[in-house]
Amino acid sequence: MTDRFNSYRPDGEPTADRWAGALHLFDDAGGSAAISEETPAQRWERAELLFADKKYAEAAKLLVGVVGEFPEHVAARLLLARAYYHSAQLRRAEEELRAVIERDPVEHYAHLMLGRTLERQGRGEEAAPWLRMAGALAGEAGA
């Protein structure tokens, strides 16, 4: 993660995670400070960095805890579903996507991902309505 320390966007601004990877530089090296447990926000941030680095299974492990603590947090659930999808844990991705849609029925990306997840499992007929709904929610013509 520290390889992102000097990362910049094309417009010259530092990337959002530039300092996140360098936080350990400010830890008490002497060990006199009490070891603190990572907060859910820190785990979420670390999971986002792992996901960006395409370490999907590792990101999923962190996100399971975050979602367990905050089951109504749609963004965490959606990122967990994406991590599952990219690490070929398709049944788990499907479960999380259905939970996202239950909590936020107009989340078009969840509909799209659920359709793609079902297609990837060879369930194209079951995927079709989800893909049509995703298109309709995104405002695509002919959906």
mmCIF file of C-alpha atoms in Angstrom:
data_model
loop_
_atom_site.group_PDB
_atom_site.id
_atom_site.type_symbol
_atom_site.label_atom_id
_atom_site.label_comp_id
_atom_site.label_asym_id
_atom_site.label_seq_id
_atom_site.Cartn_x
_atom_site.Cartn_y
_atom_site.Cartn_z
ATOM 1 C CA MET A 1 0.000 0.000 0.000
ATOM 2 C CA THR A 2 2.883 2.380 0.546
ATOM 3 C CA ASP A 3 3.574 2.341 -3.206
ATOM 4 C CA ARG A 4 0.570 4.687 -3.458
ATOM 5 C CA PHE A 5 2.253 7.274 -1.212
ATOM 6 C CA ASN A 6 3.386 9.342 -4.171
ATOM 7 C CA SER A 7 0.362 8.707 -6.388
ATOM 8 C CA TYR A 8 -1.189 11.624 -8.238
ATOM 9 C CA ARG A 9 -4.306 11.924 -10.370
ATOM 10 C CA PRO A 10 -3.995 13.102 -14.004
ATOM 11 C CA ASP A 11 -4.991 16.636 -12.913
ATOM 12 C CA GLY A 12 -1.957 16.793 -10.582
ATOM 13 C CA GLU A 13 -3.888 16.417 -7.334
ATOM 14 C CA PRO A 14 -2.760 13.701 -4.877
ATOM 15 C CA THR A 15 -4.880 10.553 -4.881
ATOM 16 C CA ALA A 16 -7.378 10.165 -2.056
ATOM 17 C CA ASP A 17 -5.526 7.205 -0.589
ATOM 18 C CA ARG A 18 -2.090 8.829 -0.795
ATOM 19 C CA TRP A 19 -1.801 9.396 2.934
ATOM 20 C CA ALA A 20 -3.776 6.335 4.027
ATOM 21 C CA GLY A 21 -0.889 4.048 3.104
ATOM 22 C CA ALA A 22 1.554 6.208 5.037
ATOM 23 C CA LEU A 23 -0.287 6.356 8.359
ATOM 24 C CA HIS A 24 2.046 3.769 9.852
ATOM 25 C CA LEU A 25 4.862 6.318 9.562
ATOM 26 C CA PHE A 26 3.317 8.211 12.457
ATOM 27 C CA ASP A 27 2.877 5.219 14.755
ATOM 28 C CA ASP A 28 4.825 5.194 18.008
ATOM 29 C CA ALA A 29 7.910 3.161 17.109
ATOM 30 C CA GLY A 30 8.927 2.827 20.751
ATOM 31 C CA GLY A 31 5.933 0.699 21.584
ATOM 32 C CA SER A 32 4.954 2.835 24.564
ATOM 33 C CA ALA A 33 1.513 3.564 23.151
ATOM 34 C CA ALA A 34 -1.215 1.032 23.721
ATOM 35 C CA ILE A 35 -2.015 -1.080 20.672
ATOM 36 C CA SER A 36 -5.372 0.091 19.420
ATOM 37 C CA GLU A 37 -7.842 -2.038 17.568
ATOM 38 C CA GLU A 38 -8.604 -1.017 14.013
ATOM 39 C CA THR A 39 -11.894 0.853 13.729
ATOM 40 C CA PRO A 40 -14.567 -0.133 11.202
ATOM 41 C CA ALA A 41 -13.758 3.035 9.241
ATOM 42 C CA GLN A 42 -10.094 2.025 9.077
ATOM 43 C CA ARG A 43 -11.020 -1.496 7.969
ATOM 44 C CA TRP A 44 -13.322 -0.015 5.305
ATOM 45 C CA GLU A 45 -10.527 2.241 4.079
ATOM 46 C CA ARG A 46 -8.033 -0.618 4.019
ATOM 47 C CA ALA A 47 -10.540 -2.812 2.148
ATOM 48 C CA GLU A 48 -10.959 -0.094 -0.479
ATOM 49 C CA LEU A 49 -7.182 0.018 -0.934
ATOM 50 C CA LEU A 50 -6.982 -3.775 -1.219
ATOM 51 C CA PHE A 51 -9.817 -3.757 -3.753
ATOM 52 C CA ALA A 52 -8.043 -1.060 -5.773
ATOM 53 C CA ASP A 53 -4.921 -3.250 -5.722
ATOM 54 C CA LYS A 54 -7.046 -6.171 -7.031
ATOM 55 C CA LYS A 55 -6.644 -8.158 -3.811
ATOM 56 C CA TYR A 56 -10.317 -9.023 -3.825
ATOM 57 C CA ALA A 57 -10.333 -11.998 -1.447
ATOM 58 C CA GLU A 58 -8.393 -10.006 1.174
ATOM 59 C CA ALA A 59 -10.754 -7.055 0.773
ATOM 60 C CA ALA A 60 -13.742 -9.379 1.204
ATOM 61 C CA LYS A 61 -12.365 -10.704 4.499
ATOM 62 C CA LEU A 62 -12.236 -7.172 5.913
ATOM 63 C CA LEU A 63 -15.604 -6.196 4.511
ATOM 64 C CA VAL A 64 -17.377 -9.175 6.060
ATOM 65 C CA GLY A 65 -16.635 -7.678 9.473
ATOM 66 C CA VAL A 66 -17.715 -4.190 8.452
ATOM 67 C CA VAL A 67 -20.985 -5.496 7.000
ATOM 68 C CA GLY A 68 -21.498 -7.623 10.117
ATOM 69 C CA GLU A 69 -21.244 -4.519 12.299
ATOM 70 C CA PHE A 70 -23.237 -2.281 9.946
ATOM 71 C CA PRO A 71 -25.655 -4.496 7.995
ATOM 72 C CA GLU A 72 -27.611 -1.516 6.625
ATOM 73 C CA HIS A 73 -24.490 0.103 5.091
ATOM 74 C CA VAL A 74 -25.288 -0.387 1.401
ATOM 75 C CA ALA A 75 -21.932 0.835 0.071
ATOM 76 C CA ALA A 76 -20.005 -1.663 2.201
ATOM 77 C CA ARG A 77 -22.306 -4.479 1.093
ATOM 78 C CA LEU A 78 -21.956 -3.491 -2.547
ATOM 79 C CA LEU A 79 -18.161 -3.400 -2.297
ATOM 80 C CA LEU A 80 -18.245 -6.801 -0.570
ATOM 81 C CA ALA A 81 -20.383 -8.163 -3.415
ATOM 82 C CA ARG A 82 -17.927 -6.755 -5.955
ATOM 83 C CA ALA A 83 -14.992 -8.310 -4.086
ATOM 84 C CA TYR A 84 -16.800 -11.655 -4.056
ATOM 85 C CA TYR A 85 -17.603 -11.347 -7.769
ATOM 86 C CA HIS A 86 -14.021 -10.570 -8.742
ATOM 87 C CA SER A 87 -12.675 -13.396 -6.574
ATOM 88 C CA ALA A 88 -15.145 -15.846 -8.200
ATOM 89 C CA GLN A 89 -17.203 -16.346 -5.046
ATOM 90 C CA LEU A 90 -20.363 -16.009 -7.079
ATOM 91 C CA ARG A 91 -22.916 -17.469 -4.657
ATOM 92 C CA ARG A 92 -21.722 -15.089 -1.953
ATOM 93 C CA ALA A 93 -21.805 -12.199 -4.426
ATOM 94 C CA GLU A 94 -25.368 -13.116 -5.324
ATOM 95 C CA GLU A 95 -26.422 -13.170 -1.657
ATOM 96 C CA GLU A 96 -24.907 -9.753 -0.979
ATOM 97 C CA LEU A 97 -26.383 -8.245 -4.132
ATOM 98 C CA ARG A 98 -29.851 -9.494 -3.228
ATOM 99 C CA ALA A 99 -29.386 -7.926 0.226
ATOM 100 C CA VAL A 100 -28.333 -4.619 -1.368
ATOM 101 C CA ILE A 101 -31.392 -4.623 -3.643
ATOM 102 C CA GLU A 102 -33.631 -5.429 -0.682
ATOM 103 C CA ARG A 103 -32.258 -2.390 1.180
ATOM 104 C CA ASP A 104 -31.999 -0.077 -1.833
ATOM 105 C CA PRO A 105 -34.312 -1.256 -4.650
ATOM 106 C CA VAL A 106 -33.247 1.523 -7.040
ATOM 107 C CA GLU A 107 -29.492 0.823 -6.833
ATOM 108 C CA HIS A 108 -29.067 0.171 -10.556
ATOM 109 C CA TYR A 109 -25.491 -1.077 -10.250
ATOM 110 C CA ALA A 110 -26.602 -3.837 -7.858
ATOM 111 C CA HIS A 111 -29.187 -4.959 -10.416
ATOM 112 C CA LEU A 112 -26.546 -4.954 -13.142
ATOM 113 C CA MET A 113 -24.074 -6.885 -11.009
ATOM 114 C CA LEU A 114 -26.692 -9.419 -9.970
ATOM 115 C CA GLY A 115 -27.541 -9.997 -13.630
ATOM 116 C CA ARG A 116 -23.857 -10.409 -14.507
ATOM 117 C CA THR A 117 -23.310 -12.701 -11.523
ATOM 118 C CA LEU A 118 -26.204 -14.923 -12.595
ATOM 119 C CA GLU A 119 -24.932 -14.952 -16.190
ATOM 120 C CA ARG A 120 -21.493 -15.961 -14.990
ATOM 121 C CA GLN A 121 -23.115 -18.895 -13.176
ATOM 122 C CA GLY A 122 -24.801 -19.988 -16.409
ATOM 123 C CA ARG A 123 -28.227 -18.711 -15.321
ATOM 124 C CA GLY A 124 -28.846 -16.355 -18.247
ATOM 125 C CA GLU A 125 -32.621 -16.666 -18.258
ATOM 126 C CA GLU A 126 -32.756 -15.715 -14.581
ATOM 127 C CA ALA A 127 -30.310 -12.839 -15.234
ATOM 128 C CA ALA A 128 -32.344 -11.177 -18.013
ATOM 129 C CA PRO A 129 -34.926 -9.367 -15.824
ATOM 130 C CA TRP A 130 -32.200 -8.007 -13.548
ATOM 131 C CA LEU A 131 -30.268 -6.663 -16.506
ATOM 132 C CA ARG A 132 -33.405 -5.066 -17.975
ATOM 133 C CA MET A 133 -34.181 -3.463 -14.615
ATOM 134 C CA ALA A 134 -30.611 -2.154 -14.368
ATOM 135 C CA GLY A 135 -30.981 -0.562 -17.777
ATOM 136 C CA ALA A 136 -34.316 0.970 -16.876
ATOM 137 C CA LEU A 137 -32.995 2.383 -13.604
ATOM 138 C CA ALA A 138 -29.964 3.813 -15.390
ATOM 139 C CA GLY A 139 -32.249 5.457 -17.960
ATOM 140 C CA GLU A 140 -31.033 3.475 -20.943
ATOM 141 C CA ALA A 141 -33.279 3.505 -23.992
ATOM 142 C CA GLY A 142 -34.904 0.216 -24.911
ATOM 143 C CA ALA A 143 -34.553 -1.250 -21.411
#
